[in-house]
Coordinates of C-alpha atoms and ligand atoms in Angstrom, one line a residue:
M200 CA 3.4 14.4 -121.5
K201 CA 1.2 17.5 -119.8
E202 CA -2.4 16.5 -119.0
K203 CA -5.3 19.2 -118.3
L204 CA -6.1 19.8 -114.3
Q205 CA -8.1 16.5 -113.4
S206 CA -10.4 15.1 -110.8
E207 CA -9.5 11.5 -109.9
E208 CA -10.7 9.3 -112.6
G209 CA -14.4 8.3 -111.3
A210 CA -14.7 10.3 -108.0
G211 CA -18.0 11.9 -107.1
S212 CA -18.5 15.8 -106.3
V213 CA -17.0 17.0 -103.2
V214 CA -18.7 17.3 -99.9
K215 CA -16.6 19.5 -97.3
G216 CA -16.6 18.1 -93.9
L217 CA -18.7 15.2 -95.1
E218 CA -21.7 17.3 -94.1
N219 CA -24.9 15.1 -94.1
V220 CA -22.9 12.4 -96.1
V221 CA -24.1 8.9 -95.1
V222 CA -21.2 6.8 -94.8
G223 CA -22.3 3.5 -93.1
T224 CA -24.9 2.1 -91.0
S225 CA -25.2 1.8 -87.3
R226 CA -27.8 0.1 -84.5
L227 CA -26.4 2.6 -81.6
S228 CA -27.4 5.8 -81.6
Y229 CA -30.3 7.8 -83.5
I230 CA -30.2 11.5 -83.8
D231 CA -32.4 13.8 -85.5
G232 CA -30.8 17.1 -85.5
Q233 CA -34.1 18.9 -86.8
R234 CA -36.1 18.0 -84.0
G235 CA -33.4 17.7 -81.3
R236 CA -33.7 13.9 -80.3
L237 CA -31.4 11.4 -79.5
A238 CA -31.6 7.8 -78.4
Y239 CA -29.2 5.1 -77.6
R240 CA -30.3 1.6 -78.9
G241 CA -34.1 3.1 -78.9
F242 CA -34.1 4.6 -75.3
T243 CA -34.2 8.2 -75.6
I244 CA -31.7 10.2 -74.0
Q245 CA -34.4 11.9 -71.5
D246 CA -35.3 8.5 -70.4
L247 CA -31.5 7.2 -69.8
A248 CA -30.7 10.6 -67.8
A249 CA -33.4 9.9 -65.6
E250 CA -33.2 6.4 -65.1
A251 CA -30.0 4.9 -66.3
S252 CA -26.5 4.6 -64.7
Y253 CA -23.5 4.7 -67.0
E254 CA -22.8 0.9 -66.6
E255 CA -26.3 0.1 -68.0
V256 CA -25.5 2.6 -70.9
A257 CA -22.2 0.6 -71.7
Y258 CA -23.9 -2.9 -71.3
L259 CA -26.7 -1.5 -73.9
L260 CA -24.5 -0.2 -76.3
W261 CA -22.1 -3.1 -76.4
N262 CA -24.9 -5.9 -76.3
G263 CA -28.0 -4.4 -77.7
A264 CA -30.2 -5.1 -74.4
L265 CA -30.4 -4.0 -70.8
P266 CA -28.3 -5.9 -68.3
D267 CA -30.1 -8.0 -65.6
R268 CA -29.0 -7.8 -62.0
E269 CA -26.2 -10.3 -62.3
Q270 CA -25.0 -8.7 -65.6
L271 CA -24.6 -5.6 -64.2
A272 CA -23.0 -6.3 -60.9
A273 CA -20.3 -8.5 -63.1
L274 CA -19.7 -5.6 -65.2
R275 CA -19.4 -3.1 -62.0
S276 CA -17.0 -5.8 -60.6
A277 CA -15.2 -6.0 -63.9
F278 CA -14.8 -2.3 -64.1
A279 CA -13.2 -2.3 -60.5
S280 CA -10.8 -5.3 -61.5
E281 CA -9.8 -4.2 -65.1
G282 CA -9.5 -0.6 -63.9
V283 CA -6.1 -1.6 -62.1
L284 CA -3.4 -0.4 -64.3
P285 CA -0.3 -2.4 -65.4
S286 CA 2.6 -0.9 -63.3
E287 CA 4.3 -0.2 -66.7
I288 CA 1.5 2.4 -67.3
H289 CA 1.8 4.0 -64.1
G290 CA 5.6 4.3 -65.3
L291 CA 4.9 5.8 -68.1
I292 CA 2.4 8.2 -66.8
R293 CA 5.0 9.0 -64.0
S294 CA 7.5 9.9 -66.9
A295 CA 5.3 12.5 -68.8
P296 CA 6.0 16.1 -68.0
R297 CA 3.5 17.2 -65.2
T298 CA 2.7 20.2 -67.2
K299 CA 1.2 18.1 -70.4
P300 CA -2.3 18.0 -70.7
P301 CA -4.0 15.0 -69.5
M302 CA -5.3 14.2 -73.3
E303 CA -1.7 13.9 -74.4
V304 CA -1.0 11.5 -71.7
L305 CA -4.4 9.7 -72.3
R306 CA -3.6 9.2 -76.0
T307 CA -0.3 7.7 -75.5
A308 CA -1.1 5.4 -72.4
V309 CA -4.0 4.0 -74.5
S310 CA -1.7 3.2 -77.3
A311 CA 0.8 1.8 -74.7
L312 CA -2.0 -0.5 -73.2
S313 CA -1.9 -2.9 -76.0
L314 CA 1.7 -3.8 -75.0
H315 CA 0.2 -5.4 -71.8
D316 CA -2.6 -7.0 -73.1
E317 CA -2.2 -10.3 -74.5
E318 CA -5.5 -10.2 -76.3
A319 CA -4.6 -6.9 -77.9
S320 CA -4.4 -8.1 -81.5
D321 CA -7.0 -10.5 -81.3
L322 CA -10.0 -9.4 -83.3
A323 CA -12.6 -12.0 -82.3
L324 CA -16.0 -10.5 -80.7
E325 CA -15.5 -11.9 -77.4
A326 CA -12.0 -10.8 -77.3
N327 CA -13.2 -7.4 -78.5
R328 CA -15.9 -7.4 -75.9
R329 CA -13.7 -8.1 -72.9
K330 CA -11.3 -5.3 -74.1
A331 CA -14.3 -3.0 -74.5
I332 CA -14.9 -3.6 -70.7
R333 CA -11.2 -3.4 -70.2
L334 CA -10.6 -0.2 -72.2
T335 CA -13.7 1.6 -70.2
A336 CA -12.1 0.8 -66.8
R337 CA -8.5 1.6 -68.0
V338 CA -9.5 4.8 -69.6
A339 CA -11.1 5.9 -66.3
G340 CA -8.2 4.8 -64.3
I341 CA -5.6 6.4 -66.4
V342 CA -7.2 9.7 -66.2
A343 CA -7.6 9.4 -62.5
A344 CA -4.4 8.4 -62.0
T345 CA -2.7 11.0 -64.5
H346 CA -4.7 13.8 -62.3
R347 CA -3.1 12.3 -59.0
L348 CA 0.3 11.9 -60.3
Q349 CA 0.6 15.3 -61.9
N350 CA -0.5 16.7 -58.7
G351 CA 2.2 14.5 -56.8
K352 CA -0.2 12.0 -55.1
E353 CA -0.3 8.5 -55.6
P354 CA -2.8 6.9 -57.9
L355 CA -6.0 5.0 -56.0
A356 CA -7.5 1.4 -57.1
P357 CA -10.9 1.7 -58.1
R358 CA -13.7 0.7 -55.8
A359 CA -16.1 -2.0 -56.7
D360 CA -18.4 -0.7 -53.9
L361 CA -19.0 2.3 -56.0
S362 CA -20.5 3.3 -59.5
H363 CA -18.3 3.6 -62.4
A364 CA -19.1 7.4 -61.9
G365 CA -18.6 7.2 -57.9
S366 CA -15.4 5.2 -58.5
F367 CA -14.1 7.6 -61.0
L368 CA -14.8 10.7 -58.9
Y369 CA -12.9 8.9 -55.8
C370 CA -10.1 7.9 -57.7
V371 CA -9.7 11.6 -58.5
T372 CA -10.2 13.4 -55.4
G373 CA -9.3 10.4 -53.0
A374 CA -12.7 11.2 -51.0
L375 CA -16.0 9.1 -51.1
P376 CA -18.2 11.5 -53.2
D377 CA -22.0 12.4 -51.9
A378 CA -24.6 10.1 -53.7
R379 CA -26.5 13.2 -55.2
R380 CA -22.9 14.3 -56.6
E381 CA -22.1 11.0 -57.7
R382 CA -25.5 10.6 -59.8
M383 CA -25.1 14.0 -61.4
F384 CA -21.7 13.1 -62.7
D385 CA -23.2 9.4 -63.5
V386 CA -25.8 11.3 -65.5
A387 CA -23.2 13.5 -67.4
L388 CA -21.1 10.1 -68.3
V389 CA -24.8 8.9 -69.8
L390 CA -24.8 11.9 -71.8
H391 CA -21.7 11.4 -73.6
A392 CA -21.5 7.7 -74.1
D393 CA -22.5 7.8 -77.8
H394 CA -23.3 10.0 -80.4
G395 CA -23.7 8.8 -84.2
F396 CA -20.6 9.0 -86.7
N397 CA -19.1 12.2 -84.7
A398 CA -15.6 12.7 -85.6
S399 CA -13.8 10.8 -83.0
T400 CA -16.2 7.6 -83.5
F401 CA -15.6 7.9 -87.3
A402 CA -11.8 8.0 -86.8
A403 CA -12.1 5.0 -84.6
R404 CA -14.2 3.2 -87.5
V405 CA -11.8 4.1 -90.0
T406 CA -8.7 2.7 -88.1
A407 CA -10.7 -0.4 -87.4
A408 CA -12.0 -0.7 -90.8
T409 CA -8.1 -1.7 -91.8
L410 CA -8.5 -4.6 -89.8
S411 CA -6.1 -2.9 -87.1
D412 CA -6.8 -3.6 -83.4
I413 CA -9.1 -2.1 -81.0
Y414 CA -6.4 0.1 -79.4
S415 CA -5.0 1.3 -82.4
A416 CA -8.6 2.3 -83.0
V417 CA -9.2 4.0 -79.7
T418 CA -5.9 5.8 -80.1
S419 CA -7.0 7.4 -83.1
A420 CA -10.5 8.4 -81.5
V421 CA -8.6 10.1 -78.3
G422 CA -6.5 12.2 -80.7
T423 CA -9.3 13.1 -82.6
L424 CA -11.5 14.0 -79.4
M425 CA -8.8 16.3 -78.3
G426 CA -9.3 18.9 -81.0
P427 CA -11.1 22.0 -79.8
L428 CA -14.1 21.8 -82.9
H429 CA -14.9 18.5 -81.1
G430 CA -14.7 17.3 -77.5
G431 CA -11.9 20.0 -76.7
A432 CA -14.5 22.5 -76.7
N433 CA -15.5 22.1 -73.0
E434 CA -12.1 22.9 -71.5
K435 CA -12.1 26.1 -73.8
V436 CA -15.5 27.1 -72.3
I437 CA -14.7 27.3 -68.9
K438 CA -11.5 29.2 -70.0
M439 CA -14.0 31.9 -71.4
L440 CA -16.1 31.8 -68.2
L441 CA -13.4 32.6 -66.4
E442 CA -12.1 35.4 -68.6
V443 CA -15.9 36.7 -68.9
G444 CA -15.9 36.5 -64.7
E445 CA -19.6 38.0 -64.4
P446 CA -22.8 38.4 -66.3
S447 CA -22.6 41.9 -67.1
R448 CA -19.6 41.5 -69.1
V449 CA -21.1 39.1 -71.4
E450 CA -22.6 41.2 -74.2
R451 CA -19.1 42.9 -74.4
Y452 CA -17.2 40.0 -74.6
V453 CA -19.2 38.3 -77.3
R454 CA -19.7 41.6 -79.5
E455 CA -15.8 41.8 -79.5
A456 CA -14.7 38.1 -80.1
L457 CA -17.4 38.1 -83.0
S458 CA -15.7 41.3 -84.2
R459 CA -12.8 39.3 -84.5
R460 CA -14.6 36.6 -86.3
E461 CA -13.8 34.4 -83.4
R462 CA -15.8 31.3 -82.5
I463 CA -17.4 30.9 -79.5
F464 CA -17.0 27.3 -78.1
G465 CA -19.7 25.3 -76.9
F466 CA -22.0 26.6 -79.6
G467 CA -23.0 25.5 -82.7
H468 CA -23.4 21.8 -84.0
R469 CA -22.8 20.2 -87.3
V470 CA -26.4 17.9 -86.9
Y471 CA -28.5 19.8 -84.1
K472 CA -29.8 22.8 -86.2
V473 CA -32.4 23.2 -82.7
E474 CA -31.3 22.5 -79.2
D475 CA -29.1 19.6 -78.6
P476 CA -31.0 17.5 -76.0
R477 CA -28.0 16.6 -74.1
A478 CA -27.5 20.6 -73.5
T479 CA -31.3 20.4 -72.0
V480 CA -30.3 18.2 -69.5
L481 CA -26.7 19.5 -68.6
R482 CA -28.0 23.1 -68.3
E483 CA -30.1 21.8 -65.3
L484 CA -27.1 19.8 -63.8
S485 CA -25.0 23.1 -64.2
R486 CA -28.0 24.9 -62.2
E487 CA -28.3 22.1 -59.6
A488 CA -24.1 21.9 -59.2
G489 CA -24.1 25.7 -58.7
E490 CA -26.5 25.5 -56.3
L491 CA -24.9 22.8 -54.2
A492 CA -21.4 24.6 -54.4
G493 CA -23.5 27.6 -53.3
D494 CA -22.2 29.8 -56.4
L495 CA -24.2 30.2 -59.1
R496 CA -22.3 32.7 -61.0
W497 CA -20.9 30.3 -63.6
H498 CA -24.2 29.4 -64.5
E499 CA -25.4 32.7 -64.8
I500 CA -22.6 33.8 -67.1
S501 CA -23.4 30.5 -69.3
R502 CA -27.1 31.5 -69.4
K503 CA -26.4 35.1 -70.1
L504 CA -23.9 33.9 -73.1
E505 CA -26.8 31.5 -74.2
E506 CA -29.1 34.4 -74.6
V507 CA -26.7 36.8 -76.6
L508 CA -25.4 33.9 -78.8
M509 CA -28.9 33.3 -79.8
R510 CA -29.8 36.7 -80.5
E511 CA -26.3 37.5 -82.3
K512 CA -25.9 34.4 -84.4
G513 CA -28.8 32.1 -83.7
L514 CA -26.6 29.5 -82.2
F515 CA -27.7 26.9 -79.6
P516 CA -25.7 25.6 -77.1
N517 CA -23.8 22.3 -77.6
V518 CA -23.0 19.2 -75.4
D519 CA -19.6 20.7 -74.5
F520 CA -21.0 24.4 -73.4
Y521 CA -23.0 23.7 -70.2
S522 CA -21.0 20.4 -69.3
A523 CA -18.1 23.1 -68.3
P524 CA -20.0 25.0 -65.5
F525 CA -21.2 21.7 -64.4
Y526 CA -18.2 20.2 -63.7
H527 CA -16.4 23.4 -62.5
S528 CA -19.2 23.7 -59.8
L529 CA -18.6 19.9 -59.4
G530 CA -15.3 21.1 -58.4
L531 CA -13.3 19.1 -61.2
P532 CA -10.1 20.9 -62.5
S533 CA -10.4 22.0 -66.2
S534 CA -7.6 20.0 -67.3
L535 CA -10.2 17.2 -66.8
F536 CA -13.1 18.3 -68.6
V537 CA -12.0 16.9 -72.3
P538 CA -10.6 13.4 -70.4
V539 CA -14.0 12.9 -68.5
F540 CA -15.6 13.3 -72.1
A541 CA -13.4 10.4 -73.2
V542 CA -13.8 8.6 -69.8
S543 CA -17.7 8.4 -71.1
R544 CA -17.5 8.0 -74.9
I545 CA -15.1 5.0 -74.6
A546 CA -18.3 2.9 -74.3
G547 CA -19.5 4.6 -77.4
W548 CA -16.3 4.0 -79.3
T549 CA -16.1 0.3 -78.4
A550 CA -19.4 -0.2 -79.3
H551 CA -19.0 1.3 -82.7
L552 CA -15.8 -0.8 -83.0
L553 CA -17.7 -4.0 -82.5
E554 CA -20.0 -3.1 -85.1
Q555 CA -17.3 -2.2 -87.5
Y556 CA -15.6 -5.5 -86.9
A557 CA -18.9 -7.7 -87.3
D558 CA -19.4 -6.0 -90.7
N559 CA -16.3 -4.6 -92.3
R560 CA -15.5 -3.0 -95.3
L561 CA -12.4 -0.9 -96.1
I562 CA -13.0 2.8 -95.4
R563 CA -11.4 4.5 -98.5
P564 CA -12.9 7.7 -99.9
R565 CA -11.6 9.8 -102.5
S566 CA -10.4 13.1 -103.0
Q567 CA -10.5 15.8 -105.8
Y568 CA -7.0 16.6 -107.3
L569 CA -6.4 20.4 -107.3
G570 CA -2.7 20.4 -107.6
V571 CA -0.8 21.6 -110.6
P572 CA -1.1 19.6 -114.0
I573 CA 0.2 16.3 -114.3
G574 CA 3.4 15.6 -116.3
Q575 CA 5.6 18.4 -114.9
P576 CA 8.9 18.6 -116.6
W577 CA 11.7 16.9 -114.0
V578 CA 14.3 19.5 -113.1
R579 CA 17.7 18.0 -112.0
L580 CA 19.2 18.8 -108.7
E581 CA 21.9 20.7 -110.2
E582 CA 19.6 22.8 -112.2
R583 CA 17.4 24.0 -109.6
Ligands
ACO781 N1 -19.3 30.7 -83.1 C1 -19.1 31.5 -83.9 N2 -19.8 31.4 -85.1 C2 -20.1 30.0 -85.5 C3 -20.2 29.3 -84.3 C4 -19.6 29.6 -82.8 N3 -19.4 28.5 -82.1 N4 -20.4 27.8 -84.9 C5 -20.9 28.0 -86.1 N5 -20.5 29.6 -86.3 C6 -20.9 30.0 -87.6 C7 -19.4 29.8 -88.8 O1 -18.8 31.0 -88.5 C8 -20.3 29.9 -90.1 O2 -20.5 31.3 -90.5 P1 -20.0 31.9 -91.7 O3 -20.9 30.8 -92.6 O4 -20.8 33.1 -91.5 O5 -18.6 31.8 -91.8 C9 -21.4 29.1 -89.5 O6 -21.8 29.4 -88.4 C10 -21.4 27.8 -90.2 O7 -20.2 27.1 -89.5 P2 -19.5 26.0 -89.8 O8 -17.9 25.6 -88.9 O9 -19.4 25.9 -91.1 O10 -20.3 24.8 -89.2 P3 -19.7 23.4 -89.1 O11 -20.8 22.4 -89.3 O12 -18.7 23.1 -89.7 O13 -19.4 23.5 -87.5 C11 -18.7 23.2 -85.3 C12 -19.9 22.8 -86.4 C13 -17.5 22.9 -85.6 C14 -19.2 22.5 -83.9 C15 -19.1 24.9 -84.7 O14 -20.3 24.8 -84.8 C16 -17.8 25.4 -83.9 O15 -16.9 25.4 -84.5 N6 -18.2 25.5 -82.6 C17 -17.4 25.9 -81.7 C18 -16.6 24.4 -81.3 C19 -17.5 23.6 -80.3 O16 -18.4 24.1 -79.5 N7 -17.3 22.2 -80.8 C20 -17.9 21.3 -79.9 C21 -19.1 20.6 -80.7 S1 -20.1 19.4 -79.8 C22 -18.9 18.4 -79.9 O17 -18.0 17.6 -80.9 C23 -18.9 17.4 -78.7

């Protein structure tokens, strides 16, 4: 029997992209998009950028309180020991085509990590806390090892005598970073560690809400972060800066791109209607790193882009904009820009997963049916 086109019974109205829909509670980060404010566990992002190390932020997100000296030292040493990858993961990275983006390798390797973790399917809080540390250490390890193996170099073991940021830079480059660059990179990790129910965090929580394990949830998150509308934007930004080449070419570049109705990556945000407070800090880091490198060109192109985008579209830069000239001036290859986001955000993802498991309910929204009327007459194969 044919029925009229209908919505699923009992479903509410559609909010495309879930804009402004509150889908759950969290004690982790506070975002005020109208005033440009962000805080993790009550600490403003400005204070954290000025004072905190990534290790302190990760501990804070997972445990709800700042670590004391002993707890901090224990976490740093756990990051170094847990960051040693199982040999099978090195094998998996070696087997990936060298031309593949490191995020694809990371997504696959995170999934494979569960095969080498006896606690993988243990959903108890303490087991998940241990896995949060392990995953944070290993995501950094995978990203660094992928970079080295894709460039014909052997992976390096993390160093307990360095910060997580410093150890990561060492594992990528094979050289000890100077204290200033180490701290600047540490600040970038602090800035990216958590951000409410962003797309990748939400994807992770949806997966965990089925009571699937933490590795499955983080695999979902990595896959979601890769997209150019989310974390994938920072790599697009550096491509754009290199293509523009000098500040005098910005006006024309933007005019032409906008006339083709293209998006300018690194601008606009679903939540912030004023400047993203992380962009304010990253703008300064971009300038500082440019000065250190003796080349302010990328920073200056970025400044000009910011000016033109504000004038033409009223758009503010987001977290992915100034991170690009910053990482570039720091000497990181562009293929690592998105993975570096994951190296930081893994703390936020896993903190959200601890929250989700502690107070879980299946996340299962509804859709509005727009298909053909129900009750279509079946046509046999021989009559089609
Ligand atoms: N360049 C050009 N126009 C833009 C941009 C941009 N970067 N961002 C938004 N707009 C315009 C849209 O074209 C649209 O205009 P229209 O109404 O005339 O069509 C309007 O602003 C609203 O855009 P939406 O896509 O509806 O806004 P939404 O909240 O869905 O998008 C998003 C947010 C995806 C971040 C968007 O601003 C964008 O695509 N930015 C570029 C990609 C990017 O930088 N992503 C990283 C975000 S930060 C992060 O995830 C870590």
